[in-house]
Amino acid sequence: TPIKSSAASDVYKRQAVCYTFGTAWLAWQTSQSFITALTIGVLPYLPGDAVKIIIAAITGPKLRTAARIQRS
């Protein structure tokens, strides 16, 4: 649905910003190139992060709806 894809898209964008700054910091701290830091500090974690983002995008709206129902 559009809500799920929008939520996942927003999270992916935010995660990309975090990865960019984190990779730049890692490259600076270790005196490595940005590409080397990206390979060491980001690429190994991408598959797991993608799975977590998808799970959150699917379950988040359902949990939000369930919480509204219980409060009523």
CSV table of N, CA and C in Angstrom, one decimal:
chain,number,residue,atom,x,y,z
A,1,THR,N,0.8,-1.2,0.0
A,1,THR,CA,0.0,0.0,0.0
A,1,THR,C,0.9,1.2,0.0
A,2,PRO,N,0.3,2.4,-0.4
A,2,PRO,CA,1.1,3.6,-0.4
A,2,PRO,C,1.7,4.0,0.9
A,3,ILE,N,0.9,3.8,2.0
A,3,ILE,CA,1.4,4.2,3.3
A,3,ILE,C,2.7,3.4,3.7
A,4,LYS,N,2.6,2.1,3.4
A,4,LYS,CA,3.8,1.2,3.8
A,4,LYS,C,5.0,1.6,2.9
A,5,SER,N,4.8,1.8,1.6
A,5,SER,CA,6.0,2.2,0.8
A,5,SER,C,6.5,3.6,1.1
A,6,SER,N,5.6,4.5,1.5
A,6,SER,CA,6.1,5.8,1.9
A,6,SER,C,6.9,5.8,3.2
A,7,ALA,N,6.4,5.0,4.1
A,7,ALA,CA,7.1,4.9,5.4
A,7,ALA,C,8.4,4.2,5.2
A,8,ALA,N,8.5,3.2,4.4
A,8,ALA,CA,9.8,2.5,4.2
A,8,ALA,C,10.7,3.5,3.4
A,9,SER,N,10.2,4.2,2.5
A,9,SER,CA,11.0,5.2,1.7
A,9,SER,C,11.6,6.2,2.6
A,10,ASP,N,10.8,6.7,3.5
A,10,ASP,CA,11.3,7.8,4.5
A,10,ASP,C,12.4,7.2,5.3
A,11,VAL,N,12.2,6.0,5.8
A,11,VAL,CA,13.2,5.4,6.7
A,11,VAL,C,14.5,5.1,5.9
A,12,TYR,N,14.4,4.7,4.7
A,12,TYR,CA,15.6,4.5,3.8
A,12,TYR,C,16.3,5.8,3.6
A,13,LYS,N,15.6,6.8,3.4
A,13,LYS,CA,16.3,8.1,3.2
A,13,LYS,C,17.0,8.6,4.4
A,14,ARG,N,16.3,8.4,5.6
A,14,ARG,CA,17.0,8.8,6.8
A,14,ARG,C,18.2,8.0,7.1
A,15,GLN,N,18.1,6.7,6.8
A,15,GLN,CA,19.2,5.8,7.1
A,15,GLN,C,20.4,6.1,6.1
A,16,ALA,N,20.1,6.5,4.9
A,16,ALA,CA,21.1,6.9,4.0
A,16,ALA,C,21.9,8.1,4.5
A,17,VAL,N,21.2,9.1,5.1
A,17,VAL,CA,21.9,10.2,5.7
A,17,VAL,C,22.8,9.8,6.8
A,18,CYS,N,22.3,8.9,7.7
A,18,CYS,CA,23.1,8.4,8.8
A,18,CYS,C,24.3,7.7,8.3
A,19,TYR,N,24.1,6.8,7.3
A,19,TYR,CA,25.2,6.1,6.7
A,19,TYR,C,26.3,7.0,6.1
A,20,THR,N,25.8,8.1,5.4
A,20,THR,CA,26.7,9.0,4.8
A,20,THR,C,27.6,9.7,5.8
A,21,PHE,N,27.0,10.3,6.9
A,21,PHE,CA,27.8,10.9,7.9
A,21,PHE,C,28.6,10.0,8.7
A,22,GLY,N,28.1,8.8,9.0
A,22,GLY,CA,28.9,7.8,9.7
A,22,GLY,C,30.1,7.3,8.9
A,23,THR,N,29.9,7.1,7.6
A,23,THR,CA,31.0,6.7,6.7
A,23,THR,C,32.0,7.8,6.6
A,24,ALA,N,31.6,9.0,6.5
A,24,ALA,CA,32.6,10.1,6.4
A,24,ALA,C,33.4,10.2,7.7
A,25,TRP,N,32.7,10.0,8.8
A,25,TRP,CA,33.4,10.0,10.1
A,25,TRP,C,34.4,8.9,10.2
A,26,LEU,N,34.0,7.7,9.8
A,26,LEU,CA,34.8,6.5,9.9
A,26,LEU,C,36.0,6.7,9.0
A,27,ALA,N,35.8,7.2,7.8
A,27,ALA,CA,37.0,7.4,6.9
A,27,ALA,C,37.9,8.4,7.5
A,28,TRP,N,37.4,9.5,8.1
A,28,TRP,CA,38.3,10.5,8.7
A,28,TRP,C,39.1,9.9,9.9
A,29,GLN,N,38.4,9.1,10.8
A,29,GLN,CA,39.0,8.6,11.9
A,29,GLN,C,40.1,7.5,11.6
A,30,THR,N,39.9,6.8,10.6
A,30,THR,CA,40.8,5.7,10.2
A,30,THR,C,41.7,6.0,9.1
A,31,SER,N,41.7,7.3,8.6
A,31,SER,CA,42.5,7.7,7.5
A,31,SER,C,42.3,6.8,6.3
A,32,GLN,N,41.1,6.4,6.0
A,32,GLN,CA,40.8,5.6,4.8
A,32,GLN,C,40.0,6.4,3.8
A,33,SER,N,39.9,5.9,2.6
A,33,SER,CA,39.0,6.6,1.6
A,33,SER,C,37.6,6.4,2.0
A,34,PHE,N,36.7,7.2,1.5
A,34,PHE,CA,35.3,7.1,1.7
A,34,PHE,C,34.8,5.7,1.3
A,35,ILE,N,35.3,5.2,0.1
A,35,ILE,CA,34.8,3.9,-0.4
A,35,ILE,C,35.3,2.8,0.5
A,36,THR,N,36.5,2.9,1.0
A,36,THR,CA,36.9,1.8,2.0
A,36,THR,C,36.1,1.8,3.2
A,37,ALA,N,35.8,3.0,3.8
A,37,ALA,CA,35.0,3.1,5.0
A,37,ALA,C,33.6,2.6,4.7
A,38,LEU,N,33.1,2.9,3.5
A,38,LEU,CA,31.7,2.4,3.1
A,38,LEU,C,31.7,0.9,3.1
A,39,THR,N,32.8,0.3,2.5
A,39,THR,CA,32.9,-1.1,2.4
A,39,THR,C,33.0,-1.8,3.8
A,40,ILE,N,33.7,-1.2,4.7
A,40,ILE,CA,33.9,-1.7,6.0
A,40,ILE,C,32.8,-1.5,7.0
A,41,GLY,N,32.2,-0.2,6.9
A,41,GLY,CA,31.3,0.2,7.9
A,41,GLY,C,29.8,0.2,7.5
A,42,VAL,N,29.5,0.0,6.3
A,42,VAL,CA,28.1,0.1,5.8
A,42,VAL,C,27.7,-1.2,5.1
A,43,LEU,N,28.4,-1.6,4.1
A,43,LEU,CA,27.9,-2.7,3.3
A,43,LEU,C,27.6,-4.0,4.1
A,44,PRO,N,28.3,-4.4,5.1
A,44,PRO,CA,28.0,-5.6,5.8
A,44,PRO,C,26.6,-5.5,6.5
A,45,TYR,N,26.2,-4.3,6.8
A,45,TYR,CA,24.9,-4.1,7.6
A,45,TYR,C,23.7,-3.8,6.7
A,46,LEU,N,23.9,-3.6,5.5
A,46,LEU,CA,22.7,-3.2,4.6
A,46,LEU,C,21.6,-4.3,4.5
A,47,PRO,N,22.0,-5.6,4.4
A,47,PRO,CA,20.9,-6.6,4.3
A,47,PRO,C,20.0,-6.6,5.6
A,48,GLY,N,20.7,-6.7,6.7
A,48,GLY,CA,19.9,-6.7,7.9
A,48,GLY,C,19.1,-5.5,8.2
A,49,ASP,N,19.6,-4.3,7.8
A,49,ASP,CA,18.9,-3.0,8.0
A,49,ASP,C,17.7,-3.0,7.1
A,50,ALA,N,17.9,-3.5,5.9
A,50,ALA,CA,16.8,-3.5,4.9
A,50,ALA,C,15.6,-4.4,5.4
A,51,VAL,N,16.0,-5.5,6.0
A,51,VAL,CA,14.9,-6.4,6.5
A,51,VAL,C,14.2,-5.7,7.7
A,52,LYS,N,15.0,-5.1,8.6
A,52,LYS,CA,14.3,-4.4,9.7
A,52,LYS,C,13.4,-3.2,9.3
A,53,ILE,N,13.8,-2.5,8.2
A,53,ILE,CA,13.0,-1.4,7.7
A,53,ILE,C,11.7,-1.9,7.1
A,54,ILE,N,11.8,-3.0,6.4
A,54,ILE,CA,10.6,-3.6,5.8
A,54,ILE,C,9.7,-4.1,6.9
A,55,ILE,N,10.2,-4.8,7.9
A,55,ILE,CA,9.4,-5.3,9.0
A,55,ILE,C,8.7,-4.1,9.7
A,56,ALA,N,9.5,-3.1,10.0
A,56,ALA,CA,8.9,-1.9,10.7
A,56,ALA,C,7.8,-1.2,9.8
A,57,ALA,N,8.0,-1.2,8.5
A,57,ALA,CA,7.0,-0.5,7.7
A,57,ALA,C,5.7,-1.3,7.6
A,58,ILE,N,5.8,-2.6,7.7
A,58,ILE,CA,4.6,-3.5,7.7
A,58,ILE,C,3.9,-3.5,9.1
A,59,THR,N,4.7,-3.7,10.1
A,59,THR,CA,4.1,-3.9,11.4
A,59,THR,C,3.7,-2.5,12.1
A,60,GLY,N,4.5,-1.5,11.8
A,60,GLY,CA,4.2,-0.2,12.4
A,60,GLY,C,2.8,0.3,12.3
A,61,PRO,N,2.2,0.4,11.1
A,61,PRO,CA,0.8,0.8,11.0
A,61,PRO,C,-0.2,-0.1,11.7
A,62,LYS,N,0.1,-1.4,11.7
A,62,LYS,CA,-0.8,-2.4,12.3
A,62,LYS,C,-0.7,-2.1,13.8
A,63,LEU,N,0.4,-1.9,14.4
A,63,LEU,CA,0.6,-1.7,15.8
A,63,LEU,C,-0.1,-0.3,16.2
A,64,ARG,N,0.1,0.7,15.4
A,64,ARG,CA,-0.5,2.0,15.6
A,64,ARG,C,-2.1,1.8,15.6
A,65,THR,N,-2.6,1.1,14.7
A,65,THR,CA,-4.1,0.8,14.7
A,65,THR,C,-4.5,0.1,15.9
A,66,ALA,N,-3.8,-0.9,16.3
A,66,ALA,CA,-4.2,-1.7,17.5
A,66,ALA,C,-4.1,-0.8,18.7
A,67,ALA,N,-3.1,0.0,18.8
A,67,ALA,CA,-3.0,0.9,20.0
A,67,ALA,C,-4.2,1.9,20.0
A,68,ARG,N,-4.7,2.4,18.9
A,68,ARG,CA,-5.8,3.3,18.9
A,68,ARG,C,-7.1,2.6,19.3
A,69,ILE,N,-7.2,1.3,18.9
A,69,ILE,CA,-8.4,0.5,19.2
A,69,ILE,C,-8.5,0.3,20.8
A,70,GLN,N,-7.3,0.0,21.4
A,70,GLN,CA,-7.3,-0.3,22.8
A,70,GLN,C,-7.5,0.9,23.6
A,71,ARG,N,-7.1,2.1,23.1
A,71,ARG,CA,-7.4,3.4,23.9
A,71,ARG,C,-8.8,3.8,23.8
A,72,SER,N,-9.5,3.3,22.8
A,72,SER,CA,-11.0,3.8,22.7
A,72,SER,C,-11.9,3.1,23.7
